[in-house]
Structures are given as C-alpha cells and as structure tokens.
C-alpha positions as a Markdown table, in Angstrom:
| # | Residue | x | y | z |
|---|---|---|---|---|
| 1 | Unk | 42.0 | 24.6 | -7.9 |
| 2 | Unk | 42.1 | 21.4 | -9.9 |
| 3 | Unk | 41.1 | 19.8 | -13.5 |
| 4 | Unk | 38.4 | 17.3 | -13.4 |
| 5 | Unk | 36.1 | 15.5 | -15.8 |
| 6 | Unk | 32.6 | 16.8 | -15.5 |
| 7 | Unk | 31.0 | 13.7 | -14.8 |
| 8 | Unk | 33.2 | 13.6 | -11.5 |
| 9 | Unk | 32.6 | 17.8 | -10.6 |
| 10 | Unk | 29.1 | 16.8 | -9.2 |
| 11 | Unk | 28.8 | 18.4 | -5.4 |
| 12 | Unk | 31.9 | 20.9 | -5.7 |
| 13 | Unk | 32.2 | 24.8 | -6.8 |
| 14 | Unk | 33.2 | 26.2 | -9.7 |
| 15 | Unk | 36.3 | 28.1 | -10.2 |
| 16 | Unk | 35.5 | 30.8 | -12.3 |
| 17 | Unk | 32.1 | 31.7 | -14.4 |
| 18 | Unk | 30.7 | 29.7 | -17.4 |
| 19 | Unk | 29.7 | 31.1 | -20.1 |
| 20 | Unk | 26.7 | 30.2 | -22.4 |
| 21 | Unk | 25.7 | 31.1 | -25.9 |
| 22 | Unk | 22.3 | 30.0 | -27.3 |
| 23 | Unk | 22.6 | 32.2 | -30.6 |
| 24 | Unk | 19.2 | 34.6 | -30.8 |
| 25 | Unk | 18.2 | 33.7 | -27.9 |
| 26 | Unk | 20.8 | 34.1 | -24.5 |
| 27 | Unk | 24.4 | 35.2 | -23.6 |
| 28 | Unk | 25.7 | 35.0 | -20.2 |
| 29 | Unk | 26.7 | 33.3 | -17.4 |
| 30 | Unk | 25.0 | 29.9 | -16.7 |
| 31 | Unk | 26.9 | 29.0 | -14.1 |
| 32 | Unk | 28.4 | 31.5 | -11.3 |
| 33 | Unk | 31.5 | 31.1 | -10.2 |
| 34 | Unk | 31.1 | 28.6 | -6.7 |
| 35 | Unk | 28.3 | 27.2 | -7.9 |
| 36 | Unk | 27.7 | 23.7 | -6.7 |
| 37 | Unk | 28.2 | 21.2 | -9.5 |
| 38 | Unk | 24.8 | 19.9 | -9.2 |
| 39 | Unk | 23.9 | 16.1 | -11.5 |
| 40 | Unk | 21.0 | 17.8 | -12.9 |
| 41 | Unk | 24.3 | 20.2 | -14.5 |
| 42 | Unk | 26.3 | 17.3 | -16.3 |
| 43 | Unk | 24.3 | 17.4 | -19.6 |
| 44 | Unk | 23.7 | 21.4 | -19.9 |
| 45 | Unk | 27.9 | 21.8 | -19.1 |
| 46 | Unk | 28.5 | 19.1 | -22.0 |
| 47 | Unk | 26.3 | 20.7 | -24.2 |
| 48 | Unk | 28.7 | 24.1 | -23.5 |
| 49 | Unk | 31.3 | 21.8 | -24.5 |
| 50 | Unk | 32.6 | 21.7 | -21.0 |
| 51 | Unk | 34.3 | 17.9 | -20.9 |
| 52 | Unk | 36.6 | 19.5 | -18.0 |
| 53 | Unk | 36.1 | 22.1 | -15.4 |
| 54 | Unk | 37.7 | 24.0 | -12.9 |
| 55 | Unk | 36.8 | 23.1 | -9.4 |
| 56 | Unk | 37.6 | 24.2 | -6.1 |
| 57 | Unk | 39.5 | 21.8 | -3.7 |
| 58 | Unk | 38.0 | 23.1 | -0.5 |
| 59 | Unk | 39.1 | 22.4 | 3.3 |
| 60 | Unk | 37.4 | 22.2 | 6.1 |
| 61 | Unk | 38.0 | 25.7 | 7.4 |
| 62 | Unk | 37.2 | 27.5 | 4.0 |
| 63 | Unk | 35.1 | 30.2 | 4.1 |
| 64 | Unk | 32.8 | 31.7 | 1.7 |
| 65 | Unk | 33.4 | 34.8 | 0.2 |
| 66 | Unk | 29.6 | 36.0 | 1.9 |
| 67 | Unk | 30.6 | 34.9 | 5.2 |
| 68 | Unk | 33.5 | 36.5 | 4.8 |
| 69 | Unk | 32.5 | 39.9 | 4.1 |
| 70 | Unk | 30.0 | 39.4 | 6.6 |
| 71 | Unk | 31.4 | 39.0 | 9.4 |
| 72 | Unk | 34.5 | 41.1 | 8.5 |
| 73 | Unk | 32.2 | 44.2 | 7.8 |
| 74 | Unk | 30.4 | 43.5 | 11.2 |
| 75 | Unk | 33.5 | 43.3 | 13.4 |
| 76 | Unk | 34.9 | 46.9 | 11.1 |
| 77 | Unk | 31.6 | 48.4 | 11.7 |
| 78 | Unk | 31.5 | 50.8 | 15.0 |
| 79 | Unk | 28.9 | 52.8 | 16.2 |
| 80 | Unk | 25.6 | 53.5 | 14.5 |
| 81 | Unk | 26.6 | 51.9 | 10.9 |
| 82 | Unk | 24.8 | 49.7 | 9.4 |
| 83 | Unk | 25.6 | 46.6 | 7.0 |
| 84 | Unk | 24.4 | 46.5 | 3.2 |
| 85 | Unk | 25.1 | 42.9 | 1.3 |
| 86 | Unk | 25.6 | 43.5 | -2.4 |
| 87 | Unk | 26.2 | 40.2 | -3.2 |
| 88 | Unk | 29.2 | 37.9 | -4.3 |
| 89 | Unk | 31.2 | 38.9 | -1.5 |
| 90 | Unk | 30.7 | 42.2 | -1.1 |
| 91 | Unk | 29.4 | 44.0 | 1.8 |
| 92 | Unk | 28.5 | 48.0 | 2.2 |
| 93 | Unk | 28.4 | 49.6 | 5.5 |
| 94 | Unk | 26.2 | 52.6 | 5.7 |
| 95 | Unk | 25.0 | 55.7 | 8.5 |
| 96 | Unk | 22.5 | 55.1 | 10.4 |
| 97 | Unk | 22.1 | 58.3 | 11.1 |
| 98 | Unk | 23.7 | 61.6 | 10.5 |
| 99 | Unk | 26.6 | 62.8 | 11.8 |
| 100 | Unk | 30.7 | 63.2 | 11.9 |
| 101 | Unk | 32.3 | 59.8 | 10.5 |
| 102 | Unk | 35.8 | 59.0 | 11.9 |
| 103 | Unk | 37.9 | 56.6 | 10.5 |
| 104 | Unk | 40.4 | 54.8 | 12.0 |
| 105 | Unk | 43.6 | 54.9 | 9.2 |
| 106 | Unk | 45.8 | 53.0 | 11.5 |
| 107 | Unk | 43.3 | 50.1 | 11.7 |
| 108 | Unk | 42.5 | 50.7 | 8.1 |
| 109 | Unk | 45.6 | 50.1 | 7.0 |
| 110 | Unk | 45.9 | 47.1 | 9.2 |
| 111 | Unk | 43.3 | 45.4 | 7.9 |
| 112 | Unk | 44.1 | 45.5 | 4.2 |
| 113 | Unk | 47.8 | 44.8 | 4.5 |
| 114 | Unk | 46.4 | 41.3 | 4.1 |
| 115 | Unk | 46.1 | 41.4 | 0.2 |
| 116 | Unk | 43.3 | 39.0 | 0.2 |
| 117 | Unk | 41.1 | 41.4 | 2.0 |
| 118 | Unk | 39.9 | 44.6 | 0.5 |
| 119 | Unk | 38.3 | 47.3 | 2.3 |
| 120 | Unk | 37.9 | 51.1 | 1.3 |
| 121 | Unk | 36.2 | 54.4 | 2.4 |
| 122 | Unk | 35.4 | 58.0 | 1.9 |
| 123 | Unk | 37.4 | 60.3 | 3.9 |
| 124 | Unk | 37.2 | 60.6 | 7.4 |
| 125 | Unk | 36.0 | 63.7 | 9.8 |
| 126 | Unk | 33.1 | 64.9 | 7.3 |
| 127 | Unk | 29.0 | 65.0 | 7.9 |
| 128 | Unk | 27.5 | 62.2 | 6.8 |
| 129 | Unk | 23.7 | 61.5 | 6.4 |
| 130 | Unk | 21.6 | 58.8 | 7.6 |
| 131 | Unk | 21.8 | 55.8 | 5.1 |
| 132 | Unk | 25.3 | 57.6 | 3.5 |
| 133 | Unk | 27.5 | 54.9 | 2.3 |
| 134 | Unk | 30.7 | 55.2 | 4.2 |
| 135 | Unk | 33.0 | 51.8 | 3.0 |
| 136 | Unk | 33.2 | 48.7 | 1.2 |
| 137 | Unk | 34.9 | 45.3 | 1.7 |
| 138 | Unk | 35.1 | 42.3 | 0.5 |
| 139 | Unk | 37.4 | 39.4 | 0.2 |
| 140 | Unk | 39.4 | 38.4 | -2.8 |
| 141 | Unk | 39.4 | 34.5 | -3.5 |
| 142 | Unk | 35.9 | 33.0 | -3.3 |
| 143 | Unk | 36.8 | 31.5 | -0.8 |
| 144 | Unk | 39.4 | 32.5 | 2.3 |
| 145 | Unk | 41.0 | 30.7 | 5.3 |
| 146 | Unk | 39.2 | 30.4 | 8.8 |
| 147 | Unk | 42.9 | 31.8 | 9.4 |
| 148 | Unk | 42.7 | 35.0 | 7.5 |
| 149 | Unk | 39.1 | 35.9 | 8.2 |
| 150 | Unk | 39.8 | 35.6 | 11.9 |
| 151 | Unk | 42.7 | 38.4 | 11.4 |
| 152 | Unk | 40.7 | 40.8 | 9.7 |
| 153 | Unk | 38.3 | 40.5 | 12.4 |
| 154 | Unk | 40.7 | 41.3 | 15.3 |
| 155 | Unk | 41.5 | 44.5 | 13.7 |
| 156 | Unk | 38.4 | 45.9 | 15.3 |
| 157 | Unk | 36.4 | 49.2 | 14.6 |
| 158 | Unk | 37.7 | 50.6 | 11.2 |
| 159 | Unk | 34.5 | 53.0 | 10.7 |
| 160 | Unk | 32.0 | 55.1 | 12.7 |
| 161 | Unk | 29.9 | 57.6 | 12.6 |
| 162 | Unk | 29.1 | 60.2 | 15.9 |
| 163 | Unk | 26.0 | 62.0 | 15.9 |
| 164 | Unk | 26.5 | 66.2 | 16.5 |
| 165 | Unk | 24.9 | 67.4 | 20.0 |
| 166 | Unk | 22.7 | 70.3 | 19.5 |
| 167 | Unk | 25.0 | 73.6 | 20.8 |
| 168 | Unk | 23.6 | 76.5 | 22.5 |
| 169 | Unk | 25.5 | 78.8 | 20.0 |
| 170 | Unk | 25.9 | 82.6 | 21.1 |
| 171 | Unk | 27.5 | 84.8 | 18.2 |
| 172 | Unk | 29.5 | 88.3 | 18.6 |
| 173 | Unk | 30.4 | 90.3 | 15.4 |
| 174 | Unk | 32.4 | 92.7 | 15.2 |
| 175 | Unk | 33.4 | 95.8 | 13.5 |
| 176 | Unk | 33.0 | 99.5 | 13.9 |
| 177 | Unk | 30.7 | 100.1 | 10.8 |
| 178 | Unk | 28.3 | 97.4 | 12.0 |
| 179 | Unk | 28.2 | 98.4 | 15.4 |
| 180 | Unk | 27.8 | 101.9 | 15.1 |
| 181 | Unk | 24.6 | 101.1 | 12.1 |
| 182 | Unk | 26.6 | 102.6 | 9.0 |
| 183 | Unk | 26.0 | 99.5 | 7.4 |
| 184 | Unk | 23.8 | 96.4 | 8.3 |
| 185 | Unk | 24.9 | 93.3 | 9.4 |
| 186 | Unk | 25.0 | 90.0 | 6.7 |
| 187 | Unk | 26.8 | 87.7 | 8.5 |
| 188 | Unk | 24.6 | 86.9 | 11.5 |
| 189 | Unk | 21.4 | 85.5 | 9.4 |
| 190 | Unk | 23.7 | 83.4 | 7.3 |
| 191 | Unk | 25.4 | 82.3 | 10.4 |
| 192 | Unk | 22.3 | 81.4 | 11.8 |
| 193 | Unk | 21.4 | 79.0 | 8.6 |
| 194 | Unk | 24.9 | 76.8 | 8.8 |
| 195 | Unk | 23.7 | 76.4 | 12.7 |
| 196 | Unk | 20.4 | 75.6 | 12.0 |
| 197 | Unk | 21.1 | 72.8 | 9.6 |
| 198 | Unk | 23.5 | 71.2 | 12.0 |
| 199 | Unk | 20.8 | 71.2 | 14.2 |
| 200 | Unk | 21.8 | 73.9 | 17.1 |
| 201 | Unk | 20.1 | 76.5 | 18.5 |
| 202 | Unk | 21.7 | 80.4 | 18.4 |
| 203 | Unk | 20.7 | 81.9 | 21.3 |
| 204 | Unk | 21.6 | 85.3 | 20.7 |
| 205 | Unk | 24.1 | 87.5 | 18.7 |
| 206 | Unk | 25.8 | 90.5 | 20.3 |
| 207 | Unk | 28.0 | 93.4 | 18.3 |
| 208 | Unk | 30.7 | 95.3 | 19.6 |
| 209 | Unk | 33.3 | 98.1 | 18.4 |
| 210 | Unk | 37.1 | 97.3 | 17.2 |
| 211 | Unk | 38.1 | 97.3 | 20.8 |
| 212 | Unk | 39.3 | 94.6 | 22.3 |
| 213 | Unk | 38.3 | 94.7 | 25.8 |
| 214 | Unk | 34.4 | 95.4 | 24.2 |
| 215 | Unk | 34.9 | 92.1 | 22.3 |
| 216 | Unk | 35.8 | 90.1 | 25.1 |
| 217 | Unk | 33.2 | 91.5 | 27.5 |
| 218 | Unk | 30.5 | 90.1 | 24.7 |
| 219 | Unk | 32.5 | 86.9 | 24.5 |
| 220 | Unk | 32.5 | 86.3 | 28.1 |
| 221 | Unk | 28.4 | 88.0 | 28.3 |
| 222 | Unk | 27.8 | 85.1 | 26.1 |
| 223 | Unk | 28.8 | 82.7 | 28.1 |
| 224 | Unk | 27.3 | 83.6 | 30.9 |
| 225 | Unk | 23.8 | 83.5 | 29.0 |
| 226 | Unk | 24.7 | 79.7 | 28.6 |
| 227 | Unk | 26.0 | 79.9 | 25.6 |
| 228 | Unk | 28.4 | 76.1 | 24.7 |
| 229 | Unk | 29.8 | 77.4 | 21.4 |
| 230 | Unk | 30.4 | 81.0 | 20.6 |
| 231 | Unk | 31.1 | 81.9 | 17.0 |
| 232 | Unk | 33.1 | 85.4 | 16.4 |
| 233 | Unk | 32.6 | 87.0 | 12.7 |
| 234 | Unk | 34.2 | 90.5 | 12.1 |
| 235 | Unk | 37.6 | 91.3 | 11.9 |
| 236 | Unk | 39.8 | 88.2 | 11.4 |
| 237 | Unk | 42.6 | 89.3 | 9.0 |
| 238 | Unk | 46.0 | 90.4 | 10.1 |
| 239 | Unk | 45.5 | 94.0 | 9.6 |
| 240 | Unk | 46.5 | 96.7 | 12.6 |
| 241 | Unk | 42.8 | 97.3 | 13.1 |
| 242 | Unk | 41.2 | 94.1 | 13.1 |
| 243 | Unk | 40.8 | 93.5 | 16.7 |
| 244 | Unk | 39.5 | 90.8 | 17.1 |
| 245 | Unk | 41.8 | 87.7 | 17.2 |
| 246 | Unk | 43.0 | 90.0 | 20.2 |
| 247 | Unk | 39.5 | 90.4 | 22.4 |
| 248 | Unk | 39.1 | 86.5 | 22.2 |
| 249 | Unk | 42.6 | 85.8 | 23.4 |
| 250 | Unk | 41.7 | 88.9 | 26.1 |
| 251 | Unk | 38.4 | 87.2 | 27.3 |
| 252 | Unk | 40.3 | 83.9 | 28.7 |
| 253 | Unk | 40.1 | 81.7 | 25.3 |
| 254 | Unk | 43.4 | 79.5 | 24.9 |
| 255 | Unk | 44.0 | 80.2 | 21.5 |
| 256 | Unk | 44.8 | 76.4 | 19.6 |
| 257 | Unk | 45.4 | 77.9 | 16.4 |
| 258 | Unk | 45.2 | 81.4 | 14.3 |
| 259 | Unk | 45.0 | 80.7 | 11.0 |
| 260 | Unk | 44.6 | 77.3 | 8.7 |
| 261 | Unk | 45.5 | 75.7 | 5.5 |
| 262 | Unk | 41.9 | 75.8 | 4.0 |
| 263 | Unk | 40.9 | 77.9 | 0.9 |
| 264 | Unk | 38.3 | 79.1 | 1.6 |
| 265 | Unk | 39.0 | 79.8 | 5.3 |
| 266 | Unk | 42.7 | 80.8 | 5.9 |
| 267 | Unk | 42.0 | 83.4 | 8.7 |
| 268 | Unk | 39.9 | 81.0 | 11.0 |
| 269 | Unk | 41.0 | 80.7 | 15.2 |
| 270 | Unk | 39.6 | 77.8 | 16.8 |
| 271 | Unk | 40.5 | 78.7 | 20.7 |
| 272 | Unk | 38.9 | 77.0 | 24.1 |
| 273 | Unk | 37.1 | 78.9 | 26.5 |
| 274 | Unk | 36.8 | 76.8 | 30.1 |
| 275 | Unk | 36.2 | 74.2 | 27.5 |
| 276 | Unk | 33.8 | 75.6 | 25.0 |
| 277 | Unk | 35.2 | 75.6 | 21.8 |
| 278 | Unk | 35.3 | 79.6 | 20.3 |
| 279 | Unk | 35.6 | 79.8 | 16.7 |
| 280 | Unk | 36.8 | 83.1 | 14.8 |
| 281 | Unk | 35.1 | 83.1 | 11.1 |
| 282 | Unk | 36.5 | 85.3 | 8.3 |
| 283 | Unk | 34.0 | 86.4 | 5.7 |
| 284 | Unk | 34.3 | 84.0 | 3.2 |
| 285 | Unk | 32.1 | 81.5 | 5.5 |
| 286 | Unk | 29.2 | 84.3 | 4.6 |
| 287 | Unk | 30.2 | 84.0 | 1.0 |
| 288 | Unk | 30.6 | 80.1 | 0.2 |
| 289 | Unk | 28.7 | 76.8 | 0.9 |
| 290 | Unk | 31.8 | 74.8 | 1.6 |
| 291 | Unk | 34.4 | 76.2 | 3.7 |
| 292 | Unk | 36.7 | 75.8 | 6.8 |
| 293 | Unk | 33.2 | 76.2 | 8.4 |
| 294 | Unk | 31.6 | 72.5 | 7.3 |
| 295 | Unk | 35.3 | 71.8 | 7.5 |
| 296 | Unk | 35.8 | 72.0 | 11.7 |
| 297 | Unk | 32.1 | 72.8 | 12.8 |
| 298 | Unk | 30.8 | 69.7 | 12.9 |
| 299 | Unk | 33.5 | 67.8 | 13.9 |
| 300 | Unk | 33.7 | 70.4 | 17.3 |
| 301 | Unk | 29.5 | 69.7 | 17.4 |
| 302 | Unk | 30.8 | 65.4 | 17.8 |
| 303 | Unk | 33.3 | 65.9 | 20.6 |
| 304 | Unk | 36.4 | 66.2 | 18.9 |
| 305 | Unk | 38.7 | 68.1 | 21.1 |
| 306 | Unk | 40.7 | 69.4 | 17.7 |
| 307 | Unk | 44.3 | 70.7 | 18.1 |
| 308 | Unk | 47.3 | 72.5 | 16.4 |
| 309 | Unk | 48.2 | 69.1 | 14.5 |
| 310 | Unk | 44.4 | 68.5 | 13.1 |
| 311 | Unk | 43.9 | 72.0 | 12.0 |
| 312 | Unk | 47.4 | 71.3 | 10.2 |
| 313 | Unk | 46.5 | 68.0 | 8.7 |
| 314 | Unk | 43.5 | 69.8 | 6.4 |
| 315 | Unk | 45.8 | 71.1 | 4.2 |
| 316 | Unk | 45.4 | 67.7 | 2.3 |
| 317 | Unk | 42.2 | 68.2 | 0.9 |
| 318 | Unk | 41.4 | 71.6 | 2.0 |
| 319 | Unk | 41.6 | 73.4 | -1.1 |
| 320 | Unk | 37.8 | 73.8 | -2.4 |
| 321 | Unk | 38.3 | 73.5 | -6.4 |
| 322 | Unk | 34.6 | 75.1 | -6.5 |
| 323 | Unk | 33.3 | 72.3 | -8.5 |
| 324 | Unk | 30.0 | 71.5 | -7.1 |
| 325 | Unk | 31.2 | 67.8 | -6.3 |
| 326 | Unk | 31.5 | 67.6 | -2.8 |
| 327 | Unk | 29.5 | 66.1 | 0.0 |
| 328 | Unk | 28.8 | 69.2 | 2.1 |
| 329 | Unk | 25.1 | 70.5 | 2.1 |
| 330 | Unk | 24.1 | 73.5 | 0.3 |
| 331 | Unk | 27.3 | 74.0 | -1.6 |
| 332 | Unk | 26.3 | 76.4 | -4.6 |
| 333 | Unk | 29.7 | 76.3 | -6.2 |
| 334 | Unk | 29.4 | 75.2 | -10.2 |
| 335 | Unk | 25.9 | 75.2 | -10.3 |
C-alpha cells in the first residue's frame, strides 16, 4: 500500500473505503474499497477533499479477494454442497440436500493456520437440511498471493454432507407390564415418528418379557424378517431386573458401548449385529425432542461405523440445556 496524489491513482484500487457526506441528502461509501481509480473519479475524490489516497501496489500474481474465496470454497467443498457468494470476499457453502454433515477438523485446522484465510462451520456429525448453511470463508487482505490461495486449495475437502439411506427398522420392546397388557405401550408410536422423519421404514415391532433369551429370540426374529436396524426400548437402566442390555449381548450383538455421556440419553447401547447397527433406547428418547437419539441415529442412517471413542467424544456438547435453540427437528424444549 502506497500514498499517491489523486491525479496519478487513475487505473489502481483503493485501499480502504471512502467516505462521502452530502449534508441532507447522502452518507456512505462512494468508493469501495478496490475500486478502480477510474478519471471520470478525480473531481468527485477532490471534492471529498481527497488530494492523496491510499492505493494498492499490486503484482502480477495478486488475487482478488472473490477469486479467492471462490475457488478456496470450491476446492473445501465435498460432496453435495453447494457454493453461495455474499460478496466482498465472502463465500457460503450450503446442503444440497439433507443429510449427516462431516467435517474434517484436521483439514479445518489446516487450512486456517494461514491467518490470511478464514474459514468457519457449525459442528460436525449433525442432520442438516437441503439449502442449510454449513461454513463460511473468506480471505483477509483484498487481495492474497497466487502463493497462498494455492495452499488453501491443497488442503482439500474440509465439509460434506452424506445423505441417510432409508433403514428397514424392526423394533422389540420390552418389559413385563407391557408384554403381559397391564399397561399399553407408548414408546413404539413415538419411535415410529423419529423413524419416519429420517425417512425409514419400521417394519414391525415385536414385545417380549424380562427374559433374556425371549429378548434375543425377537432380536434375532427381527432380523430374519429383513430388518437393517433394530431399535430396543424397555429396560435399559442398571437395575437387577432390567434385562435387556443382557438379551442383546445374548442374541450375537458385539456390544461397542453401554452407556454415553449425553443428558438426555445416558443409558443408550449402540452394539453390531453381523453388521447391522442395534441401538438400546432408554425412555427419555419417548419423552424429549432432542436426545442421544438425533444424537447417533442419523449419523448410523450415513454409514458411520461409530465406536467406543465417538460415543465418548459427545460428551462435549452433549448436555441438552433445554433451550429450544438447537438444530434438531421437532425439539419442543422452551417453547
């Protein structure tokens, strides 16, 4: 950036914005910052009182702050997200269509240890929607070495966003006073709602006593039907008669973990059946929109083969402050 007499700024950018005043009748910027110095300018800069401006010295591998954030947001952008100018710089990338977003962190953080690049999302592993805005970048100068935008753009896939096949879901609560008809079951038609929004098809719902080998038999009947997800509900707590942490681990399921750092949603068992994913589900998935339930679910519905270690890693950000703020559907909490 240089000092030059106006008269001489014709055919280079401005440094910063100008500012004009006409009194009753206009405040604002007349002139943007890297706007072209144009002769037709010269009078209408001296009448600002601008004898001297700020200019740009520019090379020849400069690049604008648009191109920039172009091309930096195209090579960040993975599968099915879409690119959103905003102007001076800045770039949005978006869904194109709903589903899990995964974020790489490690190439995140690559990519804005340069501090002229800037680049920023929402948390990774949630459902998105189609047209959800998922990041932002943009440079920092207006304009940025040929050097430094070439960097950025080796980084790679930062965001992406995979859409949720649609599961063959079979369901098997349990509990003596359902089974047995003292009292009616409330879980299954709720169950059936979360399902149905994420798009998957329950094809049946089976009960069965606090035994374990009668629990396991309906897991493994399940299966058989052609079931690719079955969801448990019924006796998930650590009390002597809850049985049913037990009849999944007896039906074959490898059990990944029992229990996770998510209020609400402590009790939940994520386990793998010949490589359908089995999920236990305490009550309070009946009870409350938001859960360990839009927590895991849909993330299992993308592919994600979760383990011990990302169950674990919820415990930043899996407390549910009940606020009505968050992004997952139907939430009901403060409102």
């Amino acid at each position: 950036m240089k000092t030059i007499r106006t008269e001489e700024a014709v055919g280079m950018p401005l440094a910063h914005d100008l500012t004009q005043i006409l009194p009753g009748e206009y405040k604002g910027a007349r002139f943007k910052k890297g706007h072209i110095v144009a002769q037709e300018d010269v009078p209408v800069l001296l009448s600002m009182g601008k004898d001297h401006l700020y200019v740009l010295e520019l090379s020849a591998d400069d690049v604008h702050e648009d191109e920039a954030g172009r091309r930096i947001a195209k090579a960040a952008a993975g599968s099915n997200v879409t690119l959103r100018p905003k102007g001076e710089g800045k770039v949005e990338l978006l869904a194109a269509c709903r589903g899990v977003l995964t974020v790489d962190e490690t190439a995140l953080l690559r990519l804005i240890d340069d501090d002229e690049v800037m680049f920023s999302t929402i948390h990774s592993g949630q459902l998105v929607g189609q047209g959800q805005l998922l990041a932002g970048t943009r440079v920092i100068p207006l304009y940025v070495s040929e050097k430094t935008v070439r960097r950025a753009e080796s980084v790679g896939v930062v965001v992406r966003v995979v859409p949720m096949r649609r599961a063959r879901v079979g369901m098997v609560t349990t509990g003596r006073e359902i089974y047995l008809g003292r009292i009616p079951d409330r879980f299954g038609d709720i169950l059936k709602q979360k399902f149905d929004r994420l798009g998957c098809e329950v094809i049946g719902q089976v009960f069965a006593d606090d035994d374990e080998e009668m629990i396991a038999n309906c897991i493994r009947q399940q299966r058989e039907q052609g079931a690719d997800f079955i969801a448990v509900t019924g006796g998930m707590s650590v009390d002597p008669d809850d049985r049913t942490p037990a009849g999944i681990r007896r039906a074959g399921t490898r059990i990944i973990t029992y229990g996770a750092p998510v209020l609400p949603g402590a009790m939940f068992l994520l386990g793998d059946l010949d490589g359908i994913p089995v999920v236990g589900l305490p009550g309070c998935v009946m009870y409350h929109g938001a859960s360990v339930f839009e927590l895991v679910v849909p993330r299992l519905l993308a592919g994600e083969r979760l383990e011990r270690g990302d169950i674990k890693r919820l415990a930043h950000g899996g407390l549910c402050r009940g606020c009505g703020t968050c992004t997952y559907p139907n939430c009901g909490f403060g409102k």
